[in-house]
PDB file of N, CA and C in Angstrom:
ATOM      1  N   MET A 118      12.675  20.231 -27.199  1.00 90.00           N
ATOM      2  CA  MET A 118      11.421  20.256 -26.537  1.00 90.00           C
ATOM      3  C   MET A 118      10.408  19.051 -27.004  1.00 90.00           C
ATOM      4  N   GLY A 119      10.525  19.091 -28.515  1.00 92.00           N
ATOM      5  CA  GLY A 119       9.698  18.191 -28.843  1.00 92.00           C
ATOM      6  C   GLY A 119       9.356  16.831 -28.365  1.00 92.00           C
ATOM      7  N   TYR A 120      11.156  16.349 -28.465  1.00 93.00           N
ATOM      8  CA  TYR A 120      11.064  14.774 -27.805  1.00 93.00           C
ATOM      9  C   TYR A 120      10.877  14.997 -26.279  1.00 93.00           C
ATOM     10  N   ALA A 121      10.915  15.850 -25.803  1.00 91.00           N
ATOM     11  CA  ALA A 121      10.499  15.794 -23.991  1.00 91.00           C
ATOM     12  C   ALA A 121       9.180  15.948 -24.169  1.00 91.00           C
ATOM     13  N   SER A 122       8.474  16.453 -24.852  1.00 93.00           N
ATOM     14  CA  SER A 122       7.092  16.463 -24.874  1.00 93.00           C
ATOM     15  C   SER A 122       6.616  15.159 -25.320  1.00 93.00           C
ATOM     16  N   LYS A 123       7.375  14.497 -26.300  1.00 94.00           N
ATOM     17  CA  LYS A 123       6.627  13.467 -26.732  1.00 94.00           C
ATOM     18  C   LYS A 123       6.847  12.108 -25.706  1.00 94.00           C
ATOM     19  N   GLY A 124       7.949  12.337 -24.808  1.00 90.00           N
ATOM     20  CA  GLY A 124       8.227  11.737 -23.600  1.00 90.00           C
ATOM     21  C   GLY A 124       7.179  11.593 -22.637  1.00 90.00           C
ATOM     22  N   ALA A 125       6.893  12.741 -22.140  1.00 91.00           N
ATOM     23  CA  ALA A 125       5.845  13.123 -21.442  1.00 91.00           C
ATOM     24  C   ALA A 125       4.607  12.778 -21.518  1.00 91.00           C
ATOM     25  N   LEU A 126       4.156  12.949 -22.866  1.00 93.00           N
ATOM     26  CA  LEU A 126       2.897  12.129 -23.237  1.00 93.00           C
ATOM     27  C   LEU A 126       2.950  10.750 -23.410  1.00 93.00           C
ATOM     28  N   THR A 127       3.894  10.353 -23.826  1.00 93.00           N
ATOM     29  CA  THR A 127       3.932   8.763 -23.492  1.00 93.00           C
ATOM     30  C   THR A 127       3.927   8.193 -22.378  1.00 93.00           C
ATOM     31  N   LEU A 128       4.543   8.727 -21.184  1.00 92.00           N
ATOM     32  CA  LEU A 128       4.612   8.488 -19.824  1.00 92.00           C
ATOM     33  C   LEU A 128       3.151   8.581 -19.508  1.00 92.00           C
ATOM     34  N   LEU A 129       2.384   9.651 -19.582  1.00 93.00           N
ATOM     35  CA  LEU A 129       1.101   9.626 -19.209  1.00 93.00           C
ATOM     36  C   LEU A 129      -0.127   8.750 -19.978  1.00 93.00           C
ATOM     37  N   ARG A 130       0.450   8.385 -21.344  1.00 94.00           N
ATOM     38  CA  ARG A 130      -0.481   7.434 -21.727  1.00 94.00           C
ATOM     39  C   ARG A 130      -0.583   6.039 -21.408  1.00 94.00           C
ATOM     40  N   THR A 131       0.613   5.753 -21.094  1.00 92.00           N
ATOM     41  CA  THR A 131       1.066   4.436 -20.795  1.00 92.00           C
ATOM     42  C   THR A 131       1.223   4.068 -19.424  1.00 92.00           C
ATOM     43  N   GLU A 132       1.566   4.897 -18.347  1.00 91.00           N
ATOM     44  CA  GLU A 132       1.964   4.274 -17.010  1.00 91.00           C
ATOM     45  C   GLU A 132       0.735   4.779 -15.997  1.00 91.00           C
ATOM     46  N   ALA A 133       0.202   3.405 -15.589  1.00 91.00           N
ATOM     47  CA  ALA A 133      -0.813   3.934 -14.709  1.00 91.00           C
ATOM     48  C   ALA A 133      -0.553   4.517 -13.492  1.00 91.00           C
ATOM     49  N   SER A 134       0.714   4.631 -13.034  1.00 90.00           N
ATOM     50  CA  SER A 134       1.208   4.925 -11.847  1.00 90.00           C
ATOM     51  C   SER A 134       1.370   6.752 -12.061  1.00 90.00           C
ATOM     52  N   ILE A 135       1.820   7.135 -13.209  1.00 92.00           N
ATOM     53  CA  ILE A 135       1.812   8.432 -13.334  1.00 92.00           C
ATOM     54  C   ILE A 135       0.616   8.861 -13.623  1.00 92.00           C
ATOM     55  N   GLN A 136      -0.407   8.152 -14.222  1.00 94.00           N
ATOM     56  CA  GLN A 136      -1.904   8.258 -14.484  1.00 94.00           C
ATOM     57  C   GLN A 136      -2.760   9.115 -13.270  1.00 94.00           C
ATOM     58  N   VAL A 137      -2.449   8.023 -12.078  1.00 94.00           N
ATOM     59  CA  VAL A 137      -2.658   8.111 -10.532  1.00 94.00           C
ATOM     60  C   VAL A 137      -2.327   9.621 -10.240  1.00 94.00           C
ATOM     61  N   GLN A 138      -0.945   9.966 -10.301  1.00 93.00           N
ATOM     62  CA  GLN A 138      -0.345  11.200  -9.747  1.00 93.00           C
ATOM     63  C   GLN A 138      -0.854  12.209 -10.682  1.00 93.00           C
ATOM     64  N   ALA A 139      -1.020  12.360 -11.792  1.00 94.00           N
ATOM     65  CA  ALA A 139      -1.867  13.256 -12.496  1.00 94.00           C
ATOM     66  C   ALA A 139      -3.353  13.346 -12.195  1.00 94.00           C
ATOM     67  N   ALA A 140      -3.899  12.667 -11.701  1.00 96.00           N
ATOM     68  CA  ALA A 140      -5.403  12.704 -11.530  1.00 96.00           C
ATOM     69  C   ALA A 140      -5.404  13.290 -10.174  1.00 96.00           C
ATOM     70  N   ILE A 141      -4.248  13.014  -9.143  1.00 95.00           N
ATOM     71  CA  ILE A 141      -4.399  13.657  -7.775  1.00 95.00           C
ATOM     72  C   ILE A 141      -3.761  14.940  -8.216  1.00 95.00           C
ATOM     73  N   ALA A 142      -2.883  15.119  -8.879  1.00 96.00           N
ATOM     74  CA  ALA A 142      -2.181  16.567  -9.156  1.00 96.00           C
ATOM     75  C   ALA A 142      -3.630  17.575  -9.813  1.00 96.00           C
ATOM     76  N   ILE A 143      -4.388  17.029 -10.313  1.00 97.00           N
ATOM     77  CA  ILE A 143      -5.639  17.977 -10.821  1.00 97.00           C
ATOM     78  C   ILE A 143      -6.516  18.179  -9.649  1.00 97.00           C
ATOM     79  N   VAL A 144      -6.912  16.889  -9.043  1.00 97.00           N
ATOM     80  CA  VAL A 144      -7.798  17.414  -7.810  1.00 97.00           C
ATOM     81  C   VAL A 144      -7.036  18.614  -7.020  1.00 97.00           C
ATOM     82  N   MET A 145      -5.701  18.396  -6.642  1.00 97.00           N
ATOM     83  CA  MET A 145      -5.129  19.412  -5.875  1.00 97.00           C
ATOM     84  C   MET A 145      -5.042  20.717  -6.179  1.00 97.00           C
ATOM     85  N   THR A 146      -4.899  20.815  -7.676  1.00 97.00           N
ATOM     86  CA  THR A 146      -4.791  22.100  -8.136  1.00 97.00           C
ATOM     87  C   THR A 146      -6.588  22.704  -8.230  1.00 97.00           C
ATOM     88  N   ILE A 147      -7.584  21.845  -8.486  1.00 97.00           N
ATOM     89  CA  ILE A 147      -8.882  22.458  -8.341  1.00 97.00           C
ATOM     90  C   ILE A 147      -9.144  22.825  -6.697  1.00 97.00           C
ATOM     91  N   ALA A 148      -8.278  22.103  -5.886  1.00 97.00           N
ATOM     92  CA  ALA A 148      -8.504  22.546  -4.405  1.00 97.00           C
ATOM     93  C   ALA A 148      -7.881  23.701  -4.122  1.00 97.00           C
ATOM     94  N   GLY A 149      -6.726  24.163  -4.649  1.00 97.00           N
ATOM     95  CA  GLY A 149      -6.091  25.281  -4.661  1.00 97.00           C
ATOM     96  C   GLY A 149      -7.084  26.256  -5.051  1.00 97.00           C
ATOM     97  N   PHE A 150      -7.451  26.276  -6.166  1.00 97.00           N
ATOM     98  CA  PHE A 150      -8.357  27.453  -6.865  1.00 97.00           C
ATOM     99  C   PHE A 150      -9.578  27.397  -5.775  1.00 97.00           C
ATOM    100  N   TYR A 151     -10.098  26.280  -5.334  1.00 97.00           N
ATOM    101  CA  TYR A 151     -11.296  26.362  -4.423  1.00 97.00           C
ATOM    102  C   TYR A 151     -11.025  27.329  -3.206  1.00 97.00           C
ATOM    103  N   PHE A 152      -9.876  26.892  -2.612  1.00 96.00           N
ATOM    104  CA  PHE A 152      -9.581  27.166  -1.423  1.00 96.00           C
ATOM    105  C   PHE A 152      -8.742  28.857  -1.143  1.00 96.00           C
ATOM    106  N   GLU A 153      -8.377  29.117  -2.488  1.00 96.00           N
ATOM    107  CA  GLU A 153      -7.971  30.430  -2.878  1.00 96.00           C
ATOM    108  C   GLU A 153      -6.251  30.608  -2.206  1.00 96.00           C
ATOM    109  N   ILE A 154      -5.791  29.358  -2.479  1.00 97.00           N
ATOM    110  CA  ILE A 154      -4.819  29.258  -1.701  1.00 97.00           C
ATOM    111  C   ILE A 154      -3.444  30.556  -1.900  1.00 97.00           C
ATOM    112  N   SER A 155      -2.605  30.687  -0.815  1.00 97.00           N
ATOM    113  CA  SER A 155      -1.678  31.788  -1.050  1.00 97.00           C
ATOM    114  C   SER A 155      -0.678  31.197  -2.444  1.00 97.00           C
ATOM    115  N   SER A 156      -0.155  32.573  -2.864  1.00 97.00           N
ATOM    116  CA  SER A 156       1.171  32.555  -3.500  1.00 97.00           C
ATOM    117  C   SER A 156       2.251  31.291  -3.332  1.00 97.00           C
ATOM    118  N   THR A 157       2.491  31.394  -2.012  1.00 97.00           N
ATOM    119  CA  THR A 157       3.589  30.669  -1.149  1.00 97.00           C
ATOM    120  C   THR A 157       3.036  29.092  -1.307  1.00 97.00           C
ATOM    121  N   GLU A 158       1.885  29.008  -0.917  1.00 98.00           N
ATOM    122  CA  GLU A 158       1.058  27.607  -0.964  1.00 98.00           C
ATOM    123  C   GLU A 158       1.256  27.128  -2.436  1.00 98.00           C
ATOM    124  N   TRP A 159       0.777  27.927  -3.361  1.00 98.00           N
ATOM    125  CA  TRP A 159       0.806  27.333  -4.842  1.00 98.00           C
ATOM    126  C   TRP A 159       2.383  26.932  -5.099  1.00 98.00           C
ATOM    127  N   ILE A 160       2.982  27.744  -4.892  1.00 98.00           N
ATOM    128  CA  ILE A 160       4.545  27.348  -5.171  1.00 98.00           C
ATOM    129  C   ILE A 160       5.177  25.858  -4.428  1.00 98.00           C
ATOM    130  N   ALA A 161       4.562  25.825  -3.153  1.00 98.00           N
ATOM    131  CA  ALA A 161       4.819  24.568  -2.358  1.00 98.00           C
ATOM    132  C   ALA A 161       4.204  23.433  -3.318  1.00 98.00           C
ATOM    133  N   GLN A 162       2.917  23.430  -3.571  1.00 98.00           N
ATOM    134  CA  GLN A 162       2.180  22.494  -4.177  1.00 98.00           C
ATOM    135  C   GLN A 162       2.761  22.319  -5.560  1.00 98.00           C
ATOM    136  N   THR A 163       2.918  23.131  -6.511  1.00 98.00           N
ATOM    137  CA  THR A 163       3.356  23.169  -7.704  1.00 98.00           C
ATOM    138  C   THR A 163       5.084  22.209  -7.619  1.00 98.00           C
ATOM    139  N   LEU A 164       5.621  22.809  -6.876  1.00 98.00           N
ATOM    140  CA  LEU A 164       7.208  21.827  -6.638  1.00 98.00           C
ATOM    141  C   LEU A 164       6.600  20.483  -6.426  1.00 98.00           C
ATOM    142  N   CYS A 165       6.192  20.112  -5.359  1.00 97.00           N
ATOM    143  CA  CYS A 165       5.709  18.898  -4.912  1.00 97.00           C
ATOM    144  C   CYS A 165       5.015  17.847  -6.105  1.00 97.00           C
ATOM    145  N   ILE A 166       3.937  18.645  -6.635  1.00 97.00           N
ATOM    146  CA  ILE A 166       3.460  17.960  -8.035  1.00 97.00           C
ATOM    147  C   ILE A 166       4.578  17.652  -8.916  1.00 97.00           C
ATOM    148  N   GLY A 167       5.418  18.489  -9.283  1.00 96.00           N
ATOM    149  CA  GLY A 167       6.404  18.487 -10.122  1.00 96.00           C
ATOM    150  C   GLY A 167       7.664  17.397  -9.782  1.00 96.00           C
ATOM    151  N   LEU A 168       7.846  17.482  -8.418  1.00 96.00           N
ATOM    152  CA  LEU A 168       8.893  16.355  -8.276  1.00 96.00           C
ATOM    153  C   LEU A 168       8.152  15.009  -8.018  1.00 96.00           C
ATOM    154  N   ILE A 169       6.846  14.725  -7.960  1.00 95.00           N
ATOM    155  CA  ILE A 169       6.434  13.713  -7.716  1.00 95.00           C
ATOM    156  C   ILE A 169       6.205  12.923  -9.228  1.00 95.00           C
ATOM    157  N   MET A 170       5.888  13.881 -10.205  1.00 94.00           N
ATOM    158  CA  MET A 170       5.303  13.446 -11.395  1.00 94.00           C
ATOM    159  C   MET A 170       6.908  13.134 -12.022  1.00 94.00           C
ATOM    160  N   GLY A 171       8.167  14.254 -11.999  1.00 95.00           N
ATOM    161  CA  GLY A 171       9.246  13.771 -12.371  1.00 95.00           C
ATOM    162  C   GLY A 171       9.934  12.495 -11.833  1.00 95.00           C
ATOM    163  N   LEU A 172       9.991  12.320 -10.642  1.00 95.00           N
ATOM    164  CA  LEU A 172      10.583  11.262 -10.141  1.00 95.00           C
ATOM    165  C   LEU A 172       9.953   9.820 -10.474  1.00 95.00           C
ATOM    166  N   GLU A 173       8.622  10.026 -10.454  1.00 94.00           N
ATOM    167  CA  GLU A 173       7.764   8.847 -11.077  1.00 94.00           C
ATOM    168  C   GLU A 173       8.300   8.510 -12.461  1.00 94.00           C
ATOM    169  N   GLY A 174       8.326   9.472 -13.451  1.00 94.00           N
ATOM    170  CA  GLY A 174       9.040   9.423 -14.757  1.00 94.00           C
ATOM    171  C   GLY A 174      10.628   8.498 -14.710  1.00 94.00           C
ATOM    172  N   MET A 175      11.334   9.024 -13.457  1.00 95.00           N
ATOM    173  CA  MET A 175      12.767   8.458 -13.632  1.00 95.00           C
ATOM    174  C   MET A 175      12.606   7.064 -13.017  1.00 95.00           C
ATOM    175  N   ASN A 176      11.613   6.850 -12.081  1.00 94.00           N
ATOM    176  CA  ASN A 176      11.361   5.529 -11.757  1.00 94.00           C
ATOM    177  C   ASN A 176      10.852   4.535 -12.715  1.00 94.00           C
ATOM    178  N   THR A 177       9.869   5.114 -13.729  1.00 93.00           N
ATOM    179  CA  THR A 177       9.517   4.402 -14.852  1.00 93.00           C
ATOM    180  C   THR A 177      10.799   4.057 -15.702  1.00 93.00           C
ATOM    181  N   THR A 178      11.796   4.923 -15.860  1.00 93.00           N
ATOM    182  CA  THR A 178      12.796   4.805 -16.802  1.00 93.00           C
ATOM    183  C   THR A 178      13.832   3.804 -16.338  1.00 93.00           C
ATOM    184  N   ALA A 179      14.194   3.953 -14.855  1.00 93.00           N
ATOM    185  CA  ALA A 179      14.961   2.999 -14.383  1.00 93.00           C
ATOM    186  C   ALA A 179      14.627   1.394 -14.495  1.00 93.00           C
ATOM    187  N   GLU A 180      13.121   1.215 -14.150  1.00 92.00           N
ATOM    188  CA  GLU A 180      12.668   0.053 -14.363  1.00 92.00           C
ATOM    189  C   GLU A 180      12.876  -0.686 -15.661  1.00 92.00           C
ATOM    190  N   ALA A 181      12.283   0.370 -17.108  1.00 92.00           N
ATOM    191  CA  ALA A 181      12.580  -0.005 -18.162  1.00 92.00           C
ATOM    192  C   ALA A 181      13.882  -0.413 -18.352  1.00 92.00           C
ATOM    193  N   ILE A 182      14.903   0.367 -18.125  1.00 93.00           N
ATOM    194  CA  ILE A 182      16.242  -0.089 -18.348  1.00 93.00           C
ATOM    195  C   ILE A 182      16.775  -1.140 -17.823  1.00 93.00           C
ATOM    196  N   ALA A 183      16.263  -1.223 -16.681  1.00 92.00           N
ATOM    197  CA  ALA A 183      16.981  -2.735 -15.582  1.00 92.00           C
ATOM    198  C   ALA A 183      16.137  -4.075 -16.678  1.00 92.00           C
ATOM    199  N   ASP A 184      14.910  -3.662 -16.830  1.00 91.00           N
ATOM    200  CA  ASP A 184      14.049  -4.844 -17.784  1.00 91.00           C
ATOM    201  C   ASP A 184      14.899  -5.284 -18.997  1.00 91.00           C
ATOM    202  N   PHE A 185      15.557  -4.111 -19.543  1.00 93.00           N
ATOM    203  CA  PHE A 185      16.171  -4.343 -20.894  1.00 93.00           C
ATOM    204  C   PHE A 185      17.438  -4.942 -20.586  1.00 93.00           C
ATOM    205  N   ILE A 186      18.228  -4.520 -19.765  1.00 91.00           N
ATOM    206  CA  ILE A 186      19.484  -5.248 -19.440  1.00 91.00           C
ATOM    207  C   ILE A 186      19.394  -6.437 -19.073  1.00 91.00           C
ATOM    208  N   HIS A 187      18.160  -6.728 -18.228  1.00 88.00           N
ATOM    209  CA  HIS A 187      18.151  -7.938 -17.679  1.00 88.00           C
ATOM    210  C   HIS A 187      16.634  -8.343 -17.646  1.00 88.00           C
ATOM    211  N   PRO A 188      16.271  -9.014 -18.490  1.00 87.00           N
ATOM    212  CA  PRO A 188      14.818  -9.091 -18.539  1.00 87.00           C
ATOM    213  C   PRO A 188      14.174 -10.221 -17.524  1.00 87.00           C
ATOM    214  N   ASP A 189      14.948 -11.300 -17.415  1.00 88.00           N
ATOM    215  CA  ASP A 189      14.497 -12.087 -16.256  1.00 88.00           C
ATOM    216  C   ASP A 189      14.654 -11.701 -15.041  1.00 88.00           C
ATOM    217  N   PHE A 190      14.167 -12.467 -14.106  1.00 85.00           N
ATOM    218  CA  PHE A 190      14.271 -11.819 -12.666  1.00 85.00           C
ATOM    219  C   PHE A 190      15.534 -11.885 -11.986  1.00 85.00           C
ATOM    220  N   HIS A 191      15.952 -11.061 -11.436  1.00 87.00           N
ATOM    221  CA  HIS A 191      17.607 -11.001 -10.899  1.00 87.00           C
ATOM    222  C   HIS A 191      17.511 -10.114  -9.435  1.00 87.00           C
ATOM    223  N   LYS A 192      18.300 -10.869  -8.439  1.00 92.00           N
ATOM    224  CA  LYS A 192      17.941 -10.009  -7.017  1.00 92.00           C
ATOM    225  C   LYS A 192      18.243  -8.860  -6.943  1.00 92.00           C
ATOM    226  N   LYS A 193      19.456  -8.387  -7.546  1.00 91.00           N
ATOM    227  CA  LYS A 193      20.365  -7.200  -7.812  1.00 91.00           C
ATOM    228  C   LYS A 193      19.299  -5.917  -8.435  1.00 91.00           C
ATOM    229  N   ILE A 194      18.659  -6.391  -9.654  1.00 91.00           N
ATOM    230  CA  ILE A 194      17.611  -5.803 -10.432  1.00 91.00           C
ATOM    231  C   ILE A 194      16.594  -5.257  -9.643  1.00 91.00           C
ATOM    232  N   GLY A 195      16.189  -6.449  -8.986  1.00 91.00           N
ATOM    233  CA  GLY A 195      14.909  -6.248  -7.983  1.00 91.00           C
ATOM    234  C   GLY A 195      15.111  -5.159  -6.912  1.00 91.00           C
ATOM    235  N   HIS A 196      16.269  -5.426  -6.538  1.00 93.00           N
ATOM    236  CA  HIS A 196      16.508  -4.351  -5.298  1.00 93.00           C
ATOM    237  C   HIS A 196      16.773  -2.616  -5.924  1.00 93.00           C
ATOM    238  N   ILE A 197      17.369  -2.646  -7.244  1.00 91.00           N
ATOM    239  CA  ILE A 197      17.147  -1.454  -7.913  1.00 91.00           C
ATOM    240  C   ILE A 197      16.147  -1.006  -8.179  1.00 91.00           C
ATOM    241  N   LYS A 198      15.083  -1.598  -8.612  1.00 91.00           N
ATOM    242  CA  LYS A 198      13.645  -1.102  -8.964  1.00 91.00           C
ATOM    243  C   LYS A 198      13.306  -0.921  -7.429  1.00 91.00           C
ATOM    244  N   ASP A 199      13.302  -1.725  -6.392  1.00 94.00           N
ATOM    245  CA  ASP A 199      12.558  -1.302  -5.353  1.00 94.00           C
ATOM    246  C   ASP A 199      13.173   0.308  -4.597  1.00 94.00           C
ATOM    247  N   ILE A 200      14.453   0.646  -4.944  1.00 94.00           N
ATOM    248  CA  ILE A 200      14.895   1.663  -4.443  1.00 94.00           C
ATOM    249  C   ILE A 200      14.522   2.891  -4.915  1.00 94.00           C
ATOM    250  N   ALA A 201      14.401   2.544  -6.346  1.00 94.00           N
ATOM    251  CA  ALA A 201      13.825   3.756  -7.359  1.00 94.00           C
ATOM    252  C   ALA A 201      12.269   3.937  -6.831  1.00 94.00           C
ATOM    253  N   ALA A 202      11.480   2.833  -6.506  1.00 93.00           N
ATOM    254  CA  ALA A 202      10.087   2.928  -6.147  1.00 93.00           C
ATOM    255  C   ALA A 202       9.983   3.639  -4.732  1.00 93.00           C
ATOM    256  N   GLY A 203      10.950   3.387  -4.059  1.00 95.00           N
ATOM    257  CA  GLY A 203      11.019   3.883  -2.581  1.00 95.00           C
ATOM    258  C   GLY A 203      11.379   5.333  -2.746  1.00 95.00           C
ATOM    259  N   ALA A 204      12.019   6.026  -3.670  1.00 95.00           N
ATOM    260  CA  ALA A 204      12.083   7.385  -3.809  1.00 95.00           C
ATOM    261  C   ALA A 204      10.852   8.229  -3.996  1.00 95.00           C
ATOM    262  N   VAL A 205      10.121   7.241  -4.904  1.00 94.00           N
ATOM    263  CA  VAL A 205       8.803   8.000  -5.281  1.00 94.00           C
ATOM    264  C   VAL A 205       7.846   8.190  -3.904  1.00 94.00           C
ATOM    265  N   VAL A 206       7.697   6.989  -3.292  1.00 95.00           N
ATOM    266  CA  VAL A 206       7.003   6.778  -1.989  1.00 95.00           C
ATOM    267  C   VAL A 206       7.526   8.152  -0.963  1.00 95.00           C
ATOM    268  N   MET A 207       8.737   8.069  -0.601  1.00 97.00           N
ATOM    269  CA  MET A 207       9.312   9.130  -0.003  1.00 97.00           C
ATOM    270  C   MET A 207       8.820  10.597  -0.366  1.00 97.00           C
ATOM    271  N   THR A 208       8.759  10.798  -1.808  1.00 96.00           N
ATOM    272  CA  THR A 208       8.490  12.265  -2.016  1.00 96.00           C
ATOM    273  C   THR A 208       6.957  12.094  -1.827  1.00 96.00           C
ATOM    274  N   ALA A 209       6.563  11.065  -2.084  1.00 95.00           N
ATOM    275  CA  ALA A 209       4.828  11.334  -2.093  1.00 95.00           C
ATOM    276  C   ALA A 209       4.509  11.557  -0.568  1.00 95.00           C
ATOM    277  N   ILE A 210       4.998  10.719   0.515  1.00 97.00           N
ATOM    278  CA  ILE A 210       4.873  11.064   1.727  1.00 97.00           C
ATOM    279  C   ILE A 210       5.132  12.701   2.140  1.00 97.00           C
ATOM    280  N   ALA A 211       6.401  13.133   1.731  1.00 97.00           N
ATOM    281  CA  ALA A 211       6.522  14.647   2.093  1.00 97.00           C
ATOM    282  C   ALA A 211       5.619  15.418   1.280  1.00 97.00           C
ATOM    283  N   SER A 212       5.144  15.165   0.047  1.00 97.00           N
ATOM    284  CA  SER A 212       4.184  15.855  -0.629  1.00 97.00           C
ATOM    285  C   SER A 212       2.776  15.671   0.006  1.00 97.00           C
ATOM    286  N   SER A 213       2.478  14.760   0.725  1.00 97.00           N
ATOM    287  CA  SER A 213       1.316  14.446   1.126  1.00 97.00           C
ATOM    288  C   SER A 213       1.470  15.462   2.789  1.00 97.00           C
ATOM    289  N   VAL A 214       2.068  15.401   3.373  1.00 98.00           N
ATOM    290  CA  VAL A 214       2.728  16.323   4.469  1.00 98.00           C
ATOM    291  C   VAL A 214       2.458  17.766   4.210  1.00 98.00           C
ATOM    292  N   VAL A 215       3.033  18.118   3.066  1.00 98.00           N
ATOM    293  CA  VAL A 215       2.990  19.742   2.508  1.00 98.00           C
ATOM    294  C   VAL A 215       1.415  19.862   2.282  1.00 98.00           C
ATOM    295  N   GLY A 216       0.679  18.917   1.649  1.00 97.00           N
ATOM    296  CA  GLY A 216      -0.828  19.196   1.309  1.00 97.00           C
ATOM    297  C   GLY A 216      -1.456  19.534   2.788  1.00 97.00           C
ATOM    298  N   LEU A 217      -1.288  18.529   3.869  1.00 97.00           N
ATOM    299  CA  LEU A 217      -1.965  18.498   4.978  1.00 97.00           C
ATOM    300  C   LEU A 217      -1.839  20.027   5.586  1.00 97.00           C
ATOM    301  N   ILE A 218      -0.314  20.510   5.584  1.00 98.00           N
ATOM    302  CA  ILE A 218      -0.083  21.711   6.009  1.00 98.00           C
ATOM    303  C   ILE A 218      -1.059  23.084   5.279  1.00 98.00           C
ATOM    304  N   ILE A 219      -0.804  22.719   3.989  1.00 97.00           N
ATOM    305  CA  ILE A 219      -1.686  23.682   3.358  1.00 97.00           C
ATOM    306  C   ILE A 219      -3.194  23.559   3.448  1.00 97.00           C
ATOM    307  N   TYR A 220      -3.734  22.401   3.347  1.00 97.00           N
ATOM    308  CA  TYR A 220      -5.107  22.520   3.327  1.00 97.00           C
ATOM    309  C   TYR A 220      -6.083  22.234   4.701  1.00 97.00           C
ATOM    310  N   VAL A 221      -5.138  21.754   5.670  1.00 97.00           N
ATOM    311  CA  VAL A 221      -6.018  21.434   6.970  1.00 97.00           C
ATOM    312  C   VAL A 221      -6.369  22.653   7.700  1.00 97.00           C
ATOM    313  N   PRO A 222      -5.882  23.577   7.654  1.00 96.00           N
ATOM    314  CA  PRO A 222      -6.352  25.137   8.081  1.00 96.00           C
ATOM    315  C   PRO A 222      -7.686  25.362   7.334  1.00 96.00           C
ATOM    316  N   TYR A 223      -7.444  25.452   5.911  1.00 96.00           N
ATOM    317  CA  TYR A 223      -8.744  25.797   5.173  1.00 96.00           C
ATOM    318  C   TYR A 223      -9.990  25.001   5.400  1.00 96.00           C
ATOM    319  N   ILE A 224      -9.723  23.460   5.435  1.00 95.00           N
ATOM    320  CA  ILE A 224     -10.750  22.625   5.732  1.00 95.00           C
ATOM    321  C   ILE A 224     -11.480  23.064   7.122  1.00 95.00           C
ATOM    322  N   GLN A 225     -10.479  23.223   8.145  1.00 95.00           N
ATOM    323  CA  GLN A 225     -11.055  23.646   9.637  1.00 95.00           C
ATOM    324  C   GLN A 225     -11.836  24.823   9.525  1.00 95.00           C
ATOM    325  N   GLN A 226     -11.550  25.621   8.442  1.00 93.00           N
ATOM    326  CA  GLN A 226     -12.390  26.967   8.467  1.00 93.00           C
ATOM    327  C   GLN A 226     -13.726  26.524   7.993  1.00 93.00           C
ATOM    328  N   LEU A 227     -13.818  25.426   7.207  1.00 91.00           N
ATOM    329  CA  LEU A 227     -15.348  25.287   6.812  1.00 91.00           C
ATOM    330  C   LEU A 227     -16.183  24.997   7.851  1.00 91.00           C
ATOM    331  N   PHE A 228     -15.595  24.172   8.787  1.00 90.00           N
ATOM    332  CA  PHE A 228     -16.433  23.680   9.841  1.00 90.00           C
ATOM    333  C   PHE A 228     -16.610  24.747  11.324  1.00 90.00           C
ATOM    334  N   GLN A 229     -16.269  25.846  11.193  1.00 87.00           N
ATOM    335  CA  GLN A 229     -16.410  26.986  12.147  1.00 87.00           C
ATOM    336  C   GLN A 229     -17.460  27.903  11.813  1.00 87.00           C
TER     337      GLN A 229
END
């Protein structure tokens, strides 16, 4: 657990992309408390946050390994990095849809 915690903290301290994701996670958590979302909605939101943060960490790892193995530009390395980043984007899009499904009804209630 110690090494894993160290890795998570290093990721949060050094990677701008994970810092943005963490800020979004904090905002969504505050929104969850504000709107008093259901247990099922908390589960969905928590899973989405965990998937994005974890996949962002794996993307960072893939990029670091690729850069270590081949520091100069290489077409195949670029392709690998693009695929890893694409996986993060797909998860972020799916998570955004989940967020809309959860929060649009609550927001609509504010305006009724």
